Short mmCIF file of C-alpha atoms in Angstrom, two decimals:
data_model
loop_
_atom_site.label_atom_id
_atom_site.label_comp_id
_atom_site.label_asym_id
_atom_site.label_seq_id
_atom_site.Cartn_x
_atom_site.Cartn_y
_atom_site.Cartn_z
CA UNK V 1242 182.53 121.18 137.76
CA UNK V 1243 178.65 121.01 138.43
CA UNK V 1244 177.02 118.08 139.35
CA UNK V 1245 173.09 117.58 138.51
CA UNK V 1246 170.83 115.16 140.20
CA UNK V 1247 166.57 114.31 140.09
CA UNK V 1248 164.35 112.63 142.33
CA UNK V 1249 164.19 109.03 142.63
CA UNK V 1250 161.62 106.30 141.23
CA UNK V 1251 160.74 108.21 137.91
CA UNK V 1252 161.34 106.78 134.40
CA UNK V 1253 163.65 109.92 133.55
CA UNK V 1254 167.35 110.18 133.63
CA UNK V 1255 169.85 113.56 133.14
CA UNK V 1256 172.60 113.32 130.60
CA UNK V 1257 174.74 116.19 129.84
CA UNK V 1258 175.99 116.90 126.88
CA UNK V 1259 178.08 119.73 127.59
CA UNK V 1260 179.18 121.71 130.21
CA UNK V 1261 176.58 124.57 129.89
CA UNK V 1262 173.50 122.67 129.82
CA UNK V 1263 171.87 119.33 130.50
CA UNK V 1264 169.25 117.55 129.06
CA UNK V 1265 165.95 115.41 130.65
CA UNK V 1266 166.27 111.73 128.75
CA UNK V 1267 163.07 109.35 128.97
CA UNK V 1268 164.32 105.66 131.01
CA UNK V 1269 161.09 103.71 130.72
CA UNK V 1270 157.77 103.39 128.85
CA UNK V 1271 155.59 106.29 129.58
CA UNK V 1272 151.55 105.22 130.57
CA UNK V 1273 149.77 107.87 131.09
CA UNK V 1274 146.78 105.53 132.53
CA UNK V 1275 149.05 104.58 135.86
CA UNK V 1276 150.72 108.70 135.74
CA UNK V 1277 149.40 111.21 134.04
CA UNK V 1278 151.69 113.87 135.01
CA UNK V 1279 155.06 113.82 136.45
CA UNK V 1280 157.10 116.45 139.20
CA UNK V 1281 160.75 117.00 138.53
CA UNK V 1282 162.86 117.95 141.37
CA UNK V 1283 166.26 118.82 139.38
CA UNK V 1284 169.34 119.70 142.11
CA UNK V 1285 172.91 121.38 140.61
CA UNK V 1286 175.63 121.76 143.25
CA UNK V 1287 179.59 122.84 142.09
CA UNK V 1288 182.76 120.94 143.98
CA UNK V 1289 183.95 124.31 145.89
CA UNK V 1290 184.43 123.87 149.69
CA UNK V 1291 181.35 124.88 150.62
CA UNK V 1292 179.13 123.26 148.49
CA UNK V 1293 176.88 125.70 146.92
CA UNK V 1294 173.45 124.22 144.74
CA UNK V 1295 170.34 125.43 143.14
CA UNK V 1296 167.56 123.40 142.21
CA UNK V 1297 164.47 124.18 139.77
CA UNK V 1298 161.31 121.83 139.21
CA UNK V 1299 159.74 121.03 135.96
CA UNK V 1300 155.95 119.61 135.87
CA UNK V 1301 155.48 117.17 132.84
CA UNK V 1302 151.83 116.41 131.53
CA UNK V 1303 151.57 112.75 129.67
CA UNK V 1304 149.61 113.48 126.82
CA UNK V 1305 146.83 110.34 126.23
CA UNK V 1306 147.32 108.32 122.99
CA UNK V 1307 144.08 105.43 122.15
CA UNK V 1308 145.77 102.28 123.40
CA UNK V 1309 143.01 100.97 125.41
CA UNK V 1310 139.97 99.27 124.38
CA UNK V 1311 136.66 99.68 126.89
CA UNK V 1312 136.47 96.98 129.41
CA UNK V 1313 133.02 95.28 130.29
CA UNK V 1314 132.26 95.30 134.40
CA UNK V 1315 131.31 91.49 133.42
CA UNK V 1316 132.46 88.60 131.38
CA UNK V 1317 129.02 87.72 130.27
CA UNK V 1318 125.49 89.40 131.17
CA UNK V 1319 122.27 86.97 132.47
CA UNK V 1320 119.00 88.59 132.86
CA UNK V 1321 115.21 86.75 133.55
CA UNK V 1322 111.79 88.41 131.72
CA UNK V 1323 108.47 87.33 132.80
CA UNK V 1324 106.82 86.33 129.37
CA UNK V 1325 103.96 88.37 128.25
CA UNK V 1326 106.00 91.84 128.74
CA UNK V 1327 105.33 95.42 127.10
CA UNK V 1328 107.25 96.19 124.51
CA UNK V 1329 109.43 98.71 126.17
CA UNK V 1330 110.40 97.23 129.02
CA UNK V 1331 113.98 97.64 130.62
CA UNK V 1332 115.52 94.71 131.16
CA UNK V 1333 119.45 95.95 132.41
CA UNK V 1334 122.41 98.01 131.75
CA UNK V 1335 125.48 96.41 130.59
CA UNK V 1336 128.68 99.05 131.45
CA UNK V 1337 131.98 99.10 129.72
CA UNK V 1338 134.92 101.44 130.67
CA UNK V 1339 137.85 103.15 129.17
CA UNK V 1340 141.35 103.69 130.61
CA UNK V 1341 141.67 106.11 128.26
CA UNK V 1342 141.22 110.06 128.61
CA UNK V 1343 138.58 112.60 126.74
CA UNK V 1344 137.58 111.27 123.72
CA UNK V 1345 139.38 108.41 123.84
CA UNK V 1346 137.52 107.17 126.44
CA UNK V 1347 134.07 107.62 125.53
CA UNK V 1348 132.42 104.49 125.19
CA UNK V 1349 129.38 103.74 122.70
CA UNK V 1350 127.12 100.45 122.94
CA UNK V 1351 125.86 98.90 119.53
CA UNK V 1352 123.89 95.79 119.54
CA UNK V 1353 125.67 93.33 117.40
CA UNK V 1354 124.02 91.34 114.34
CA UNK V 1355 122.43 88.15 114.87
CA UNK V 1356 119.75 86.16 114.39
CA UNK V 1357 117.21 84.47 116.74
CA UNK V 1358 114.65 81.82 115.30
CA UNK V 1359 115.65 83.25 111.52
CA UNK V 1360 114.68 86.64 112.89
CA UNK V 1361 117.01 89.81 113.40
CA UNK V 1362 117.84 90.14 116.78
CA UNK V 1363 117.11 93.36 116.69
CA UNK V 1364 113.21 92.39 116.49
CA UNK V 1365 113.91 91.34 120.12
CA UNK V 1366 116.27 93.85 122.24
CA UNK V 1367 117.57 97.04 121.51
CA UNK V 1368 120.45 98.78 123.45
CA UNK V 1369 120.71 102.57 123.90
CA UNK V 1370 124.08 103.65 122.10
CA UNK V 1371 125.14 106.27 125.41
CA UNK V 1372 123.35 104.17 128.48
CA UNK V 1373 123.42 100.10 127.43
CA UNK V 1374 120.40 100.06 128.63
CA UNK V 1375 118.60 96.83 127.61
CA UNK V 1376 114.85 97.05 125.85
CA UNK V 1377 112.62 94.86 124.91
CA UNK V 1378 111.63 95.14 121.68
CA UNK V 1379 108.26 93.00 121.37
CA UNK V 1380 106.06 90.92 124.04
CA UNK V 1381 107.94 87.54 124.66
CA UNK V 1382 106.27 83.79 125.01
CA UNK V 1383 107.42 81.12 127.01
CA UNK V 1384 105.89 78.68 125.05
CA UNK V 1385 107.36 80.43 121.72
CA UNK V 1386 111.17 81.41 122.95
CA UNK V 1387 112.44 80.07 126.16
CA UNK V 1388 115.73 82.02 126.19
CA UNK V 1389 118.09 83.39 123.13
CA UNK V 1390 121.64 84.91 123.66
CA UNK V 1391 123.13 87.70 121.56
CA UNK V 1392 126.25 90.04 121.94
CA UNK V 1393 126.67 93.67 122.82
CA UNK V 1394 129.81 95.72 121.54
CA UNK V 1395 131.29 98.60 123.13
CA UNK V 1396 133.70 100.81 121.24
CA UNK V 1397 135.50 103.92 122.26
CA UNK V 1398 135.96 107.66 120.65
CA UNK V 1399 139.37 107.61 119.59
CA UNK V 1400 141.10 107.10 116.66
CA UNK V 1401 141.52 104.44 115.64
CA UNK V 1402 138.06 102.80 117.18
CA UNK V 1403 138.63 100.14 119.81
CA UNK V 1404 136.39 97.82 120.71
CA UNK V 1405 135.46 94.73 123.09
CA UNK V 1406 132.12 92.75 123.13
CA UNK V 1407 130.48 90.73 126.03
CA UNK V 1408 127.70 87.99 125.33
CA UNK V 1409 124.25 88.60 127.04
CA UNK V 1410 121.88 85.51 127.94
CA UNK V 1411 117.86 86.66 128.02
CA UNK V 1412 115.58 83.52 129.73
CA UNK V 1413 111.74 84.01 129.69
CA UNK V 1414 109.81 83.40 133.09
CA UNK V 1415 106.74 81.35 132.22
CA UNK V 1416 103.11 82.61 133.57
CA UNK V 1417 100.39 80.67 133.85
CA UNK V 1418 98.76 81.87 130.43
CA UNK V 1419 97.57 78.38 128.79
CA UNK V 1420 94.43 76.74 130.24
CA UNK V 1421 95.25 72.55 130.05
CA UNK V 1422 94.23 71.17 126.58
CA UNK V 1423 92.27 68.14 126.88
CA UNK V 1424 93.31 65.29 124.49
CA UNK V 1425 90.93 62.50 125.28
CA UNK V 1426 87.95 61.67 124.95
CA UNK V 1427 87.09 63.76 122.06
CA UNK V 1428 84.50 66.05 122.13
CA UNK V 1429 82.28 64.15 119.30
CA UNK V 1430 79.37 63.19 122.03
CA UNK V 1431 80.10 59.24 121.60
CA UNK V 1432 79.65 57.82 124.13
CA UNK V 1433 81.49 55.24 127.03
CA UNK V 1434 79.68 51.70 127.34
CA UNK V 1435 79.96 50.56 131.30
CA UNK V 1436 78.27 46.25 131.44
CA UNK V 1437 75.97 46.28 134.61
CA UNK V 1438 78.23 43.59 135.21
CA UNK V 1439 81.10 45.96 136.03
CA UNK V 1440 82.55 45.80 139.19
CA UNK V 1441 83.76 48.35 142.16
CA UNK V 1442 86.61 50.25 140.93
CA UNK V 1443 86.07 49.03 136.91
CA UNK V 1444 88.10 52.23 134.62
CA UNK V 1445 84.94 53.48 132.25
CA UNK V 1446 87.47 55.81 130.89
CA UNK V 1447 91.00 57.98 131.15
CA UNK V 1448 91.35 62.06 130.45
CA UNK V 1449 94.04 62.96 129.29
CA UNK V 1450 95.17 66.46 129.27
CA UNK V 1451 98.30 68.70 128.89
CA UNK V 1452 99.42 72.09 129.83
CA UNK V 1453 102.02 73.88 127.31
CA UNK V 1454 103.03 76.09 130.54
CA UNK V 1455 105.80 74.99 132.72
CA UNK V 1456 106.38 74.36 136.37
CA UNK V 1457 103.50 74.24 138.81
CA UNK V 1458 101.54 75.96 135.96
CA UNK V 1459 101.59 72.35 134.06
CA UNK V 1460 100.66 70.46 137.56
CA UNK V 1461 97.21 69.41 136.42
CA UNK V 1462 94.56 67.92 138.56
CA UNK V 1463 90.90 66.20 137.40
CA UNK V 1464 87.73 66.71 139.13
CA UNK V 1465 84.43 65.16 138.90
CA UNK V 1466 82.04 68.50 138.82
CA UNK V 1467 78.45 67.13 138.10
CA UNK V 1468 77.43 63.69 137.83
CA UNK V 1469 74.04 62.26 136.37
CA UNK V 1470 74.66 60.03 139.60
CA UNK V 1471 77.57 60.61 141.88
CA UNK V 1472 77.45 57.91 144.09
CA UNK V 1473 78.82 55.84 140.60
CA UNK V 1474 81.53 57.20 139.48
CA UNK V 1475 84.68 58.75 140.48
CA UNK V 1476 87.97 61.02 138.80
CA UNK V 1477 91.12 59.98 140.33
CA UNK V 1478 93.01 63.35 141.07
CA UNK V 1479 96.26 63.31 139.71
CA UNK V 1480 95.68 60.77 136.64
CA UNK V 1481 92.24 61.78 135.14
CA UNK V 1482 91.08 57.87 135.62
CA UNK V 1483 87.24 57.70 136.00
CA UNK V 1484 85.99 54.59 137.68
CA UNK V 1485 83.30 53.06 139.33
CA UNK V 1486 82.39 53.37 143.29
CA UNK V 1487 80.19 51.01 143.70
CA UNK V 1488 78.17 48.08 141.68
CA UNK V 1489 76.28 48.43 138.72
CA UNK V 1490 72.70 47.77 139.35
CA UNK V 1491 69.78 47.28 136.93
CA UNK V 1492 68.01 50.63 138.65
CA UNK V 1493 70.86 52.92 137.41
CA UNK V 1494 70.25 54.69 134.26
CA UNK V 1495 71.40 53.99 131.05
CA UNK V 1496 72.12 57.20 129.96
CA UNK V 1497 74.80 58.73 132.31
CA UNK V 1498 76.52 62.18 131.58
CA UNK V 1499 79.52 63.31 133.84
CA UNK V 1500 81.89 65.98 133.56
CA UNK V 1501 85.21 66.63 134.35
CA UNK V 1502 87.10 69.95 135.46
CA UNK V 1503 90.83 69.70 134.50
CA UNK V 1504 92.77 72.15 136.37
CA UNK V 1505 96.44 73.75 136.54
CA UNK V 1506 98.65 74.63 139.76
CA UNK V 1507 98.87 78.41 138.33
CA UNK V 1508 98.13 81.08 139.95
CA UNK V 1509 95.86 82.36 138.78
CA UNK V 1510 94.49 78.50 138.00
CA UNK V 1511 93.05 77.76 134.68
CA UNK V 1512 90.57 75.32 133.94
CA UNK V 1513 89.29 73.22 130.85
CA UNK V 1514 85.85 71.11 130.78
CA UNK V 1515 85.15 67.49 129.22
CA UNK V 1516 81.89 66.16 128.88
CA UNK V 1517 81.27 62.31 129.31
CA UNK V 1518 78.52 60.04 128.11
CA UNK V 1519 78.08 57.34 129.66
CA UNK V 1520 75.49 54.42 129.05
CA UNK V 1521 75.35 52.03 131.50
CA UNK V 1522 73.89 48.89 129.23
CA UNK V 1523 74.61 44.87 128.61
CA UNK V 1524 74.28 45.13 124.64
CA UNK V 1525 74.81 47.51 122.01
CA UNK V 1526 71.20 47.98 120.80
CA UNK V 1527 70.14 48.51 124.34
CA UNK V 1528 72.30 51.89 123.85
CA UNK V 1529 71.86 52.47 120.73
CA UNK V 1530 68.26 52.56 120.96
CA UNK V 1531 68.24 55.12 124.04
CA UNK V 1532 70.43 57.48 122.72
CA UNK V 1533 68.75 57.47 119.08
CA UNK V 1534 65.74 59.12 120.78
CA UNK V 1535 67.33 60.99 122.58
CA UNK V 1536 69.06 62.76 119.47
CA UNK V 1537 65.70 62.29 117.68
CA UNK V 1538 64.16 64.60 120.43
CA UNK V 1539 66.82 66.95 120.48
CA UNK V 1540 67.49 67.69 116.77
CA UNK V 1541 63.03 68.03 116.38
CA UNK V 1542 63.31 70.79 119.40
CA UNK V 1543 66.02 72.39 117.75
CA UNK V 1544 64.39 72.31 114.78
CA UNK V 1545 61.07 73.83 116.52
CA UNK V 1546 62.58 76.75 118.23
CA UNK V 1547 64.60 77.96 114.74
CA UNK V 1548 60.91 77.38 112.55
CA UNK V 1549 59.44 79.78 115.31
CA UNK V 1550 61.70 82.24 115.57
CA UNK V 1551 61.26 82.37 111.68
CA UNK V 1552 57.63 82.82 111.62
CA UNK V 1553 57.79 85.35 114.14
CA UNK V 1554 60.16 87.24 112.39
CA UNK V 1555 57.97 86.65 109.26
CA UNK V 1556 55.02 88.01 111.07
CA UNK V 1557 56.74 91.18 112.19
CA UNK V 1558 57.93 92.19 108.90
CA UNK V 1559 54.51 91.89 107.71
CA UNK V 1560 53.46 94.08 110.51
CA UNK V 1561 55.50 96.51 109.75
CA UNK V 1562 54.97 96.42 106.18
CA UNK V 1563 51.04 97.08 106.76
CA UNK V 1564 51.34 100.13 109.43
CA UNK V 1565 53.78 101.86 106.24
CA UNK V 1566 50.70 100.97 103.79
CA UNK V 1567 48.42 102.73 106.14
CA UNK V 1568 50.57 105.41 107.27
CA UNK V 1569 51.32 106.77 103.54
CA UNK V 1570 47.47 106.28 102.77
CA UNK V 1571 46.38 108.61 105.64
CA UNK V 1572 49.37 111.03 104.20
CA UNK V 1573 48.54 111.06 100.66
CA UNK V 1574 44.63 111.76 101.36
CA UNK V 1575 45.55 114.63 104.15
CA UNK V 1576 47.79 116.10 101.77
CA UNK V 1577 44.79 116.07 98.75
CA UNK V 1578 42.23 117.36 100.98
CA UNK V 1579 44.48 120.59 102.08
CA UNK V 1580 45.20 120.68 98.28
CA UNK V 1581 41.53 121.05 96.80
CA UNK V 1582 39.84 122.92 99.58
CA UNK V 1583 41.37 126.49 99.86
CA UNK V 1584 39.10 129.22 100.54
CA UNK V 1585 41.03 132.25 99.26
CA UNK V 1586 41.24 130.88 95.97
CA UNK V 1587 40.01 133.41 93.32
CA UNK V 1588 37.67 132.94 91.04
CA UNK V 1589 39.45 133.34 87.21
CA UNK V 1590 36.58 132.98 84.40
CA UNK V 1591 37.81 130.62 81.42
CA UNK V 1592 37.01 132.35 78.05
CA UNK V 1593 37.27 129.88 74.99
CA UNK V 1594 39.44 131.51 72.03
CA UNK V 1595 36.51 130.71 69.51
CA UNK V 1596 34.06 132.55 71.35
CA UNK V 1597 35.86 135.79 71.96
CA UNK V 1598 34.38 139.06 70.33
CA UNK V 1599 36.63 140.90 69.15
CA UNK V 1600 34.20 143.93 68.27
CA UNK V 1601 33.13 144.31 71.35
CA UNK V 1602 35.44 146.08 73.50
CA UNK V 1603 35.86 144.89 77.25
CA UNK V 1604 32.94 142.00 77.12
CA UNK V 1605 31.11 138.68 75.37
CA UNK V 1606 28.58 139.01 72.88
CA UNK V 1607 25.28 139.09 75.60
CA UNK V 1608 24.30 135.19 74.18
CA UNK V 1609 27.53 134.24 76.44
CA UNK V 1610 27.70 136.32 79.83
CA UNK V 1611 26.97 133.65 82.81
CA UNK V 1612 26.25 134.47 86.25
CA UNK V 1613 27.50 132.32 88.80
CA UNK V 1614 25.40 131.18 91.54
CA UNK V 1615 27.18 129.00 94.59
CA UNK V 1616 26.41 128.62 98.23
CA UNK V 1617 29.30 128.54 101.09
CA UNK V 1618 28.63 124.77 101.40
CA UNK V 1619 29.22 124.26 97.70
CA UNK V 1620 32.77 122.89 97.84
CA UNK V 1621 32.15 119.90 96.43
CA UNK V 1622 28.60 120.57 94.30
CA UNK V 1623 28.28 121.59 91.14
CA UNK V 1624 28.27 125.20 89.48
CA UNK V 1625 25.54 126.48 88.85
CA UNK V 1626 24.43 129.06 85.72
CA UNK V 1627 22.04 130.93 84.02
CA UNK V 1628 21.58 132.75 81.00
CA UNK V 1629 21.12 137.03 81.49
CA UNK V 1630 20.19 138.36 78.42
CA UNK V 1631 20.48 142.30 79.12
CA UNK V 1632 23.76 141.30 81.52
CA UNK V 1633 27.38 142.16 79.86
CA UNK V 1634 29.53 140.80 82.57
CA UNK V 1635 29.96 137.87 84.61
CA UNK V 1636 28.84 138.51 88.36
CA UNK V 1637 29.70 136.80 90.99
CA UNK V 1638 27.43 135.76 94.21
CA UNK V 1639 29.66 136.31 97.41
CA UNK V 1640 30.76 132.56 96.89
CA UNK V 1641 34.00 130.54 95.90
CA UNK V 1642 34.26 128.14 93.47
CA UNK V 1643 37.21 125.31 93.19
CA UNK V 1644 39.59 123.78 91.71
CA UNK V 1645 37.30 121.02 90.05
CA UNK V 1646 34.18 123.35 89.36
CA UNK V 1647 36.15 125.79 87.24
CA UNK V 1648 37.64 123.19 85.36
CA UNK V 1649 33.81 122.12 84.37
CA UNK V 1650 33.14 125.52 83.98
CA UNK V 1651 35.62 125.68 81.44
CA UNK V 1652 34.41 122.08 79.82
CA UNK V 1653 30.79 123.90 79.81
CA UNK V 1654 32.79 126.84 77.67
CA UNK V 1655 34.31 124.80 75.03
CA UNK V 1656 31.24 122.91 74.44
#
């Protein structure tokens, strides 16, 4: 009788059938994840006296089935952007894994649907379908999105898919982009009425200004930059109060103009201006009368400087106007001159129709033959002619005749 036996601590067990052969019988649940391949030590040894055995080993491959989904390396993803990014950017990397083997454990990232604000959150983030890595779709602003979560799935190769998702969390770091907004006083040049009865330390006025940064960036402090007098007034630091220093005296001026530097805690600090006006008076027509002509002046020097800017600009398009004028004068009249006065110009005799003779062959009847007498400083005289009565051609004196002279010459012939 033969007597088979394996190793120990694997989920296998022999059974045998018959006496001839013996068969390998599975004990537990196979997972190929925690072994993936098995050694099989089996022994046979018979029941003479001695014992005699053989033994033969059998290597078993687990084959991988799809029964793992990928795994995220976190529960949840955090990651901080300083606002005013380039699109582009790389944020992170989420990472999933898969217990799985070959295709079954290649993982894919896909950025799940959402919505942030009523906008796709795909107008945001994007997230590379081999890497995870996390883009940045657009610029962010603090003061527009503080933070916005969305969710990142990451599904393997096999068949069928499995999945698993993990939530991602993207804050915005605020930079000191907003220069402090100043709410009061308005900018309408009214101005702030201080009795010359006021007191040390009497409030004229408040700013009031806000920053739409965070942090230190919102930390805003006031300062008094230029003062009609400084010794009078004073801008408290940290609330923007302006009051007086000292007593109001009757050899202060009435009209008093101060103003006011709000600034951040940023770095790099930014910085908004307010302009104060201040009259220092005991009634109302007391201020009203200074500042009227004081507006009076200003709107008749304003109105000064525009009327002579326009007559200047008047008196430069007339310029201008006149040296064209001239210029195409001096143009045309060059051009006439070279146009009348050319000395090579032949001299072609006009014969009237009505007067030809057409009996006599190759010249006028003798009554008409001319001769044409000219100097070389007769451009612009007349032609002269006289009458040869013995003469049957028209002769010419070594001279030049022009453009205007032959057309008398031919008024001469038709008459």
């Amino acid at each position: 009788m033969i007597h088979c036996i394996i190793n120990d601590n694997i989920p296998f067990a022999l059974t045998s059938p018959s006496s001839n052969f013996i068969s390998l019988r599975i004990e537990q649940q196979l997972d190929r994840e925690r072994d993936a391949e098995y050694n099989i030590s089996v022994t046979c040894s018979d029941q003479g006296v001695p014992v005699l055995s053989s033994s033969a080993s059998l290597f078993l491959q687990i084959s991988d089935v799809n029964d793992n989904a990928p795994v995220f390396e976190k529960s949840h993803y955090e990651a901080c952007v300083l606002e005013n990014n380039k699109p582009g950017l790389s944020i992170f990397t989420v990472k999933a894994s898969d217990a799985d083997w070959n295709q079954n454990a290649r993982v894919s990232y896909i950025l799940e649907d959402s919505t942030v604000n009523g906008v796709s959150v795909s107008s945001y983030v994007s997230v590379h379908p081999d890497s995870g890595l996390i883009t940045a779709v657009c610029s962010f602003d603090y003061e527009q999105l503080k933070d916005f979560l969305f969710r990142v799935k990451a599904q393997d190769g096999g068949s069928p898919l499995l999945s698993s998702n993990v939530t991602v969390k993207i804050s915005m770091k605020d930079q000191n982009d907003n220069a402090p907004q100043v709410l009061y006083p308005v900018q309408t040049g009214a101005s702030v009425i201080v009795p010359r009865a006021a007191d040390v330390g009497y409030l004229v006025t408040k700013v009031v200004a806000v920053d739409v940064d965070s942090g230190q960036n919102a930390w805003l402090s006031y300062k008094l930059q230029k003062a009609t007098d400084r010794a009078l007034f004073e801008v408290g630091l940290q609330n923007g109060e302006i009051r007086t220093v000292r007593q109001v005296t009757d050899k202060d001026a009435v009209k008093q103009k101060l103003t006011v530097v709000v600034e951040d805690n940023g770095q790099p600090s930014r910085s908004a201006v307010v302009f104060i006006n201040v009259a220092v008076a005991d009634s109302f027509p007391e201020v009203l009368s200074e500042f009227t002509d004081f507006t009076h002046e200003k709107l008749y020097d304003e109105n000064l400087t525009f009327y002579l800017v326009l007559s200047l600009a008047a008196v430069s398009l007339l310029f201008i106007y006149c040296m064209v004028v001239i210029i195409s004068v001096k143009i045309y009249r060059w051009r006439q001159s070279r146009f009348l006065y050319q000395p090579n110009l032949p001299v072609i005799p006009y014969y009237p129709s009505h007067y030809a003779d057409t009996g006599v062959t190759g010249t006028l009847p003798h009554g008409y033959n001319y001769e044409v007498c000219m100097t070389t400083d007769s451009r612009k005289s007349d032609c002269k002619f006289s009458t040869l009565g013995g003469q049957n051609c028209l002769e010419t004196n070594a001279t030049f005749c022009t453009y205007s002279d032959l057309r008398n010459l031919n008024l001469l012939f038709s008459h």
